[in-house]
Short mmCIF file of C-alpha atoms and ligand atoms in Angstrom, two decimals:
data_model
loop_
_atom_site.label_atom_id
_atom_site.label_comp_id
_atom_site.label_asym_id
_atom_site.label_seq_id
_atom_site.Cartn_x
_atom_site.Cartn_y
_atom_site.Cartn_z
CA MET A 326 -12.18 -6.85 55.97
CA LYS A 327 -12.22 -2.87 55.85
CA LYS A 328 -8.34 -2.32 55.27
CA VAL A 329 -8.77 -5.34 53.16
CA LEU A 330 -12.20 -3.19 51.07
CA LYS A 331 -9.67 -0.08 51.68
CA TRP A 332 -6.32 -0.84 49.74
CA PHE A 333 -8.31 -2.94 47.56
CA GLY A 334 -10.04 0.33 46.72
CA ILE A 335 -6.46 2.32 45.88
CA VAL A 336 -5.11 -0.16 43.83
CA LEU A 337 -8.26 0.31 41.99
CA ALA A 338 -7.67 3.91 41.38
CA GLY A 339 -4.15 3.25 40.97
CA LEU A 340 -5.06 1.34 38.01
CA VAL A 341 -7.84 2.88 37.09
CA ALA A 342 -5.89 6.44 36.58
CA LEU A 343 -2.98 4.11 34.29
CA LEU A 344 -5.92 3.17 32.84
CA VAL A 345 -6.32 6.64 31.77
CA VAL A 346 -3.43 7.51 31.88
CA VAL A 347 -2.78 4.92 28.43
CA LEU A 348 -5.61 6.43 27.16
CA ILE A 349 -4.27 10.44 27.71
CA GLY A 350 -0.88 8.59 25.78
CA LEU A 351 -2.28 7.04 22.87
CA VAL A 352 -5.41 9.59 21.74
CA ILE A 353 -1.86 12.28 21.12
CA PHE A 354 0.18 9.80 19.63
CA ALA A 355 -2.65 8.57 17.86
CA GLN A 356 -3.28 12.37 16.37
CA MET A 357 0.23 13.78 16.34
CA SER A 358 0.88 10.74 14.03
CA PHE A 359 -2.26 11.59 11.44
CA LYS A 360 -1.38 13.77 8.92
CA ARG A 361 2.23 14.76 10.65
CA SER A 362 4.32 17.06 9.21
CA TYR A 363 6.91 17.49 7.32
CA THR A 364 8.45 20.74 6.75
CA ASN A 365 12.08 20.29 6.28
CA ARG A 366 11.68 17.55 3.77
CA PRO A 367 14.20 18.31 0.69
CA LEU A 368 12.72 17.19 -3.23
CA TYR A 369 14.59 15.10 -5.45
CA GLU A 370 15.32 15.82 -8.65
CA ILE A 371 13.06 13.99 -11.47
CA THR A 372 11.47 15.20 -14.82
CA ALA A 373 8.54 13.38 -16.12
CA ASP A 374 9.08 11.48 -19.12
CA ASN A 375 7.25 11.29 -22.32
CA SER A 376 9.05 9.17 -24.99
CA PRO A 377 7.13 6.51 -26.54
CA GLU A 378 9.77 3.69 -24.48
CA ALA A 379 8.64 5.44 -20.98
CA GLN A 380 5.67 5.35 -21.79
CA ALA A 381 4.44 1.54 -22.90
CA ARG A 382 6.63 0.70 -19.98
CA ALA A 383 4.25 3.12 -18.01
CA LYS A 384 1.52 1.53 -19.30
CA TYR A 385 2.89 -2.30 -18.59
CA LEU A 386 3.83 -0.73 -14.52
CA MET A 387 0.49 0.84 -14.07
CA GLU A 388 -2.19 -1.58 -14.92
CA GLY A 389 -0.24 -5.06 -15.01
CA VAL A 390 2.32 -4.63 -11.57
CA MET A 391 0.84 -1.79 -9.77
CA SER A 392 -2.82 -1.15 -9.21
CA CYS A 393 -3.19 2.81 -8.34
CA ASP A 394 -5.65 2.67 -10.73
CA LYS A 395 -7.78 -0.32 -9.37
CA ALA A 396 -7.34 -0.56 -6.09
CA CYS A 397 -8.04 2.71 -5.18
CA HIS A 398 -8.10 5.52 -7.38
CA SER A 399 -10.67 4.95 -10.00
CA GLU A 400 -13.40 3.15 -7.07
CA PHE A 401 -15.38 6.20 -6.90
CA GLY A 402 -16.06 5.82 -10.78
CA ALA A 403 -13.52 8.26 -13.49
CA ARG A 404 -11.08 6.44 -13.80
CA PHE A 405 -8.04 8.41 -11.78
CA ALA A 406 -9.95 11.14 -10.52
CA GLY A 407 -10.04 9.79 -6.82
CA GLY A 408 -13.63 10.48 -4.49
CA TYR A 409 -15.22 9.98 -1.53
CA ASP A 410 -17.29 8.61 0.77
CA GLU A 411 -18.44 8.88 5.03
CA VAL A 412 -18.25 6.29 6.42
CA ASN A 413 -20.01 5.58 9.79
CA GLU A 414 -19.78 2.62 11.34
CA GLY A 415 -19.72 2.29 15.25
CA PRO A 416 -17.27 4.56 17.55
CA ILE A 417 -15.67 5.43 14.00
CA SER A 418 -16.55 7.96 11.87
CA ALA A 419 -14.55 9.44 9.28
CA VAL A 420 -14.15 11.52 5.34
CA PHE A 421 -12.62 7.79 3.20
CA ALA A 422 -11.01 10.06 0.18
CA VAL A 423 -8.62 9.02 -2.54
CA PRO A 424 -7.59 12.07 -4.10
CA ASN A 425 -7.80 13.26 -7.80
CA LEU A 426 -4.44 12.45 -9.73
CA THR A 427 -5.67 13.93 -13.43
CA SER A 428 -3.52 16.64 -14.53
CA ASP A 429 -6.75 19.43 -13.69
CA VAL A 430 -5.26 22.27 -12.12
CA GLU A 431 -7.91 23.01 -9.44
CA THR A 432 -8.78 19.34 -7.73
CA GLY A 433 -6.50 17.76 -9.39
CA LEU A 434 -1.97 17.01 -9.61
CA GLY A 435 -1.96 19.81 -12.98
CA GLY A 436 -0.60 21.99 -10.26
CA TRP A 437 2.22 19.96 -8.62
CA SER A 438 5.80 19.98 -9.80
CA ASP A 439 6.93 16.28 -11.12
CA ALA A 440 9.61 17.10 -8.12
CA GLN A 441 6.27 16.57 -5.35
CA ILE A 442 4.29 14.20 -7.37
CA ALA A 443 7.64 11.71 -6.90
CA ARG A 444 7.59 12.50 -3.13
CA ALA A 445 3.85 11.61 -2.29
CA ILE A 446 4.27 8.46 -4.16
CA ARG A 447 8.10 7.51 -3.04
CA GLU A 448 7.94 8.66 0.90
CA GLY A 449 4.45 9.55 1.74
CA VAL A 450 5.13 13.08 1.73
CA ASP A 451 2.51 15.90 -0.30
CA LYS A 452 2.86 18.82 -2.31
CA ASP A 453 2.88 21.61 1.10
CA GLY A 454 4.96 18.30 3.79
CA VAL A 455 2.09 16.60 4.67
CA GLY A 456 2.23 13.02 5.98
CA LEU A 457 -0.08 11.12 3.67
CA VAL A 458 -2.39 8.51 5.19
CA VAL A 459 -3.59 4.75 3.68
CA MET A 460 -0.97 5.56 0.42
CA PRO A 461 1.18 3.01 0.67
CA ALA A 462 4.44 4.53 -0.59
CA ASN A 463 6.16 2.13 1.59
CA ASN A 464 5.96 -0.12 -1.13
CA TYR A 465 6.76 2.85 -4.26
CA HIS A 466 9.79 4.02 -1.97
CA VAL A 467 11.84 1.24 -4.18
CA LEU A 468 10.52 3.48 -7.64
CA SER A 469 13.93 3.43 -9.82
CA ASP A 470 14.29 6.50 -11.85
CA ALA A 471 13.92 6.01 -14.62
CA ASP A 472 10.37 3.93 -13.55
CA MET A 473 9.07 6.97 -11.67
CA ALA A 474 10.02 9.09 -14.35
CA ALA A 475 7.83 7.00 -16.88
CA ILE A 476 5.15 7.27 -14.28
CA LEU A 477 5.46 11.43 -13.85
CA GLY A 478 4.61 11.53 -17.62
CA TYR A 479 1.54 8.66 -17.75
CA LEU A 480 0.38 11.07 -15.32
CA ARG A 481 1.12 14.13 -16.66
CA SER A 482 -0.99 12.10 -19.25
CA LEU A 483 -4.04 11.74 -17.88
CA GLU A 484 -7.51 14.06 -19.78
CA PRO A 485 -8.39 16.16 -16.15
CA VAL A 486 -11.48 15.60 -15.10
CA LYS A 487 -13.01 18.54 -12.49
CA ASN A 488 -13.83 16.44 -9.27
CA GLU A 489 -13.13 18.06 -5.65
CA VAL A 490 -12.03 15.29 -2.94
CA PRO A 491 -11.71 16.49 0.50
CA THR A 492 -8.36 15.07 2.86
CA ILE A 493 -9.39 12.53 3.95
CA SER A 494 -10.64 12.96 8.12
CA LEU A 495 -10.69 10.46 10.66
CA ASN A 496 -12.45 10.77 14.69
CA THR A 497 -10.14 10.25 18.24
CA VAL A 498 -11.37 6.50 18.04
CA GLY A 499 -10.65 6.60 14.02
CA LYS A 500 -6.91 8.25 14.74
CA VAL A 501 -6.22 5.89 17.86
CA MET A 502 -6.85 2.77 15.17
CA LEU A 503 -5.06 3.87 12.51
CA ALA A 504 -2.50 4.39 14.61
CA LEU A 505 -2.44 0.62 16.43
CA GLY A 506 -2.57 -0.61 12.60
CA LEU A 507 -6.50 -1.89 13.11
CA LEU A 508 -7.18 0.33 9.81
CA GLY A 509 -4.09 -0.58 7.41
CA PRO A 510 -0.97 0.63 7.50
CA SER A 511 -1.50 3.72 9.49
CA SER A 512 2.00 5.91 7.99
CA SER A 513 3.27 5.23 5.57
CA VAL A 514 6.12 7.63 4.97
CA GLY A 515 9.62 6.56 4.23
CA GLU A 516 12.94 8.08 4.06
CA PRO A 517 13.94 10.71 2.17
CA ILE A 518 15.27 9.83 -1.35
CA THR A 519 19.02 11.50 -1.51
CA ALA A 520 20.68 9.15 -4.22
CA PRO A 521 20.46 7.97 -7.88
CA GLN A 522 17.49 4.86 -7.59
CA VAL A 523 18.46 1.84 -10.43
CA ALA A 524 16.20 -0.69 -11.10
CA PRO A 525 18.10 -4.28 -10.22
CA GLN A 526 18.78 -6.76 -13.43
CA PRO A 527 15.68 -7.92 -15.14
CA GLY A 528 15.27 -10.89 -15.11
CA SER A 529 17.31 -11.65 -11.15
CA VAL A 530 16.56 -12.08 -8.07
CA GLU A 531 16.32 -9.18 -6.40
CA TYR A 532 14.35 -7.87 -10.02
CA GLY A 533 11.83 -10.56 -8.37
CA ALA A 534 11.85 -8.74 -5.04
CA TYR A 535 11.06 -4.83 -6.96
CA LEU A 536 8.15 -6.18 -8.15
CA VAL A 537 6.61 -8.08 -5.34
CA SER A 538 6.35 -4.35 -4.14
CA LEU A 539 5.38 -2.34 -6.30
CA ALA A 540 2.55 -5.06 -7.02
CA ASP A 541 1.53 -4.79 -3.13
CA CYS A 542 1.66 -8.73 -2.67
CA ARG A 543 2.66 -8.34 1.02
CA GLY A 544 -0.44 -5.79 1.17
CA CYS A 545 -2.89 -9.14 0.94
CA HIS A 546 -0.57 -11.45 1.91
CA ARG A 547 1.03 -10.57 4.49
CA ALA A 548 4.66 -9.24 5.28
CA ASP A 549 6.34 -12.80 5.37
CA LEU A 550 4.53 -13.44 2.82
CA ALA A 551 3.29 -16.66 4.55
CA GLY A 552 -0.73 -15.48 4.00
CA GLY A 553 -3.01 -15.16 6.86
CA ALA A 554 -7.21 -13.92 6.08
CA LEU A 555 -7.49 -10.58 4.27
CA PRO A 556 -7.85 -7.48 6.46
CA PHE A 557 -12.04 -6.98 6.87
CA SER A 558 -12.62 -10.47 4.99
CA ASP A 559 -15.82 -11.91 5.84
CA PRO A 560 -15.50 -15.86 7.04
CA GLY A 561 -16.12 -17.39 4.62
CA ASP A 562 -13.70 -15.95 2.34
CA ALA A 563 -9.88 -17.90 1.49
CA PRO A 564 -6.89 -16.85 3.00
CA ALA A 565 -4.22 -15.14 1.17
CA ALA A 566 -1.89 -17.88 0.13
CA ASN A 567 1.98 -18.92 1.77
CA LEU A 568 3.66 -17.97 -0.97
CA THR A 569 7.10 -18.83 1.23
CA PRO A 570 8.42 -22.29 0.24
CA ALA A 571 6.54 -23.90 3.23
CA GLY A 572 3.40 -23.28 1.07
CA ARG A 573 2.34 -24.76 -2.33
CA LEU A 574 4.84 -23.43 -4.69
CA PRO A 575 7.69 -25.36 -4.75
CA PHE A 576 5.76 -28.24 -6.15
CA TRP A 577 4.47 -26.01 -8.69
CA SER A 578 6.75 -25.10 -11.89
CA GLU A 579 7.08 -21.49 -13.47
CA ALA A 580 4.36 -22.35 -16.36
CA GLU A 581 2.20 -23.65 -13.33
CA PHE A 582 2.83 -20.50 -11.44
CA ILE A 583 2.51 -17.70 -14.28
CA ALA A 584 -1.28 -19.27 -15.23
CA THR A 585 -1.90 -18.97 -11.47
CA VAL A 586 -0.46 -15.18 -11.12
CA ARG A 587 -2.51 -13.92 -13.78
CA GLU A 588 -5.44 -16.03 -14.89
CA GLY A 589 -6.58 -17.24 -11.94
CA GLN A 590 -5.35 -21.10 -12.81
CA ALA A 591 -3.81 -22.66 -10.30
CA PRO A 592 -2.59 -26.57 -10.79
CA GLY A 593 -5.89 -28.25 -10.08
CA ARG A 594 -8.46 -25.98 -9.19
CA ARG A 595 -8.99 -21.74 -9.71
CA LEU A 596 -8.86 -18.81 -7.37
CA THR A 597 -11.46 -16.66 -6.16
CA GLU A 598 -11.50 -12.69 -7.50
CA GLY A 599 -9.85 -12.04 -3.97
CA MET A 600 -6.44 -12.98 -5.45
CA PRO A 601 -6.05 -10.24 -8.18
CA ARG A 602 -5.08 -11.08 -12.36
CA TYR A 603 -1.43 -9.21 -13.13
CA GLN A 604 -0.99 -8.89 -16.40
CA MET A 605 2.58 -9.25 -16.12
CA ASN A 606 5.20 -10.56 -18.64
CA ASP A 607 6.14 -14.18 -18.68
CA GLU A 608 10.26 -12.93 -17.77
CA ASP A 609 8.64 -10.99 -14.69
CA LEU A 610 6.92 -13.94 -13.57
CA VAL A 611 9.57 -16.09 -12.58
CA ALA A 612 11.37 -12.91 -11.81
CA ILE A 613 8.95 -13.12 -8.86
CA PHE A 614 8.68 -17.30 -8.35
CA LYS A 615 12.63 -16.94 -8.43
CA TYR A 616 12.69 -14.34 -5.23
CA LEU A 617 9.37 -16.51 -4.00
CA GLY A 618 11.77 -19.56 -3.87
CA THR A 619 14.48 -17.28 -1.61
CA LEU A 620 12.35 -16.92 1.84
CA GLU A 621 12.88 -17.85 4.68
CA PRO A 622 9.43 -21.00 4.86
CA VAL A 623 6.89 -20.20 7.40
CA GLN A 624 5.07 -23.01 8.40
CA THR A 625 1.33 -21.51 8.13
CA GLY A 626 -1.93 -23.54 6.74
CA ASN A 627 -2.95 -20.52 4.64
C1 LIG B 1858 -5.76 -8.35 -2.94
C2 LIG B 1858 -5.05 -8.82 -2.34
C3 LIG B 1858 -4.52 -9.92 -3.13
C4 LIG B 1858 -3.07 -9.07 -3.70
C5 LIG B 1858 -2.18 -7.63 -3.58
C6 LIG B 1858 -1.76 -10.18 -4.02
N1 LIG B 1858 -2.75 -11.62 -3.06
FE1 LIG B 1858 -2.25 -13.77 -3.59
N2 LIG B 1858 -4.07 -14.44 -3.31
C7 LIG B 1858 -4.44 -13.77 -3.02
C8 LIG B 1858 -5.65 -14.42 -2.62
C9 LIG B 1858 -6.89 -13.99 -1.36
C10 LIG B 1858 -5.65 -15.91 -2.41
C11 LIG B 1858 -6.49 -17.06 -2.58
C12 LIG B 1858 -7.21 -16.93 -3.55
C13 LIG B 1858 -8.12 -18.43 -3.42
O1 LIG B 1858 -6.98 -19.41 -2.86
O2 LIG B 1858 -9.34 -18.23 -3.94
C14 LIG B 1858 -4.20 -16.32 -3.25
C15 LIG B 1858 -3.15 -16.72 -3.53
C16 LIG B 1858 -2.10 -16.64 -4.49
C17 LIG B 1858 -0.93 -17.74 -5.05
C18 LIG B 1858 -1.88 -19.45 -4.97
C19 LIG B 1858 -0.80 -20.09 -4.42
C20 LIG B 1858 -1.32 -21.39 -3.85
O3 LIG B 1858 -0.85 -21.75 -2.31
O4 LIG B 1858 -2.86 -21.74 -4.17
C21 LIG B 1858 -0.53 -16.65 -5.77
C22 LIG B 1858 1.00 -17.86 -6.39
C23 LIG B 1858 -0.90 -16.19 -5.46
N3 LIG B 1858 -1.88 -15.72 -4.73
C24 LIG B 1858 0.75 -15.13 -5.35
C25 LIG B 1858 0.74 -13.03 -5.31
C26 LIG B 1858 1.76 -12.77 -6.08
C27 LIG B 1858 2.92 -13.24 -6.43
C28 LIG B 1858 1.13 -11.60 -5.66
C29 LIG B 1858 1.64 -9.81 -6.16
C30 LIG B 1858 2.15 -10.50 -7.49
C31 LIG B 1858 0.01 -11.75 -5.23
N4 LIG B 1858 -0.41 -12.50 -5.00
C32 LIG B 1858 -0.98 -10.89 -4.66
C33 LIG B 1858 -4.33 -12.39 -2.02
C34 LIG B 1858 -3.74 -11.16 -2.62
#
């Protein structure tokens, strides 16, 4: 009996030791992946385009397709001026901060070069070579040089708003959860862009894929676009729908798809506010519809 107990003790001690090692490893990993330094990251030459065509293009992309403004950067009041919130929930304590994108020199992007802003948006690395946290730069990695230059022109034209925002900070538990992907994408740093980038032909399936990336459809409909519960949702909230050919879309006309995504009017029902209304034109929505039709069907109940 004593012997059994002794062995039991040794095994238990071994397991506890293993657990401690795993935990320490996890904490080190989480600390290292938070705001990692990318000091040798090159800057890709690019200049803001302020032509009227580029202005119109950027307005369409920024207001109809991407949701930089609605989703985060205007969340604290002033448009594009960012802000922060101190969060203390259970074991997590954090300063959740969204940067000021207006052209204010001290507190916004006024002191950044065009190339530095483009690198932050497309690659997720800030002015000083530090990896951005939470920012979904992986969606914007595909941005063509022309669209990127137009967006730079748009950002440069924003009236400066003085609003000092601290950088995001998290306690150790928060960093571990972030590293494990439990707080959304943990790191959005992408490969360096070293060659010219061109957008696919408008109207094509590939262009549909381009728009799906810029519009962050996967942020809610999941990586495989087969849908599921939204992050941080309440049990009663509608899950994001299955957009693969195993869902309802193959039974819809183009016009029905357009009304659904633009106005929230799906065949036979109105969608909840959980689904944003995208002010995209018919041609672009049809390209998205075509692209969704080419996806691998994934069976889900969503
Ligand atoms: C912020 C989260 C979010 C984003 C981003 C989002 N969706 Fe949705 N979507 C939802 C939710 C939630 C529903 C279900 C709403 C309901 O049932 O009331 C939905 C429903 C839909 C539906 C209805 C499908 C059906 O079978 O009823 C379509 C179509 C759709 N989304 C397309 C898109 C496309 C295309 C994009 C990107 C351009 C996109 N969504 C981006 C959350 C999102």
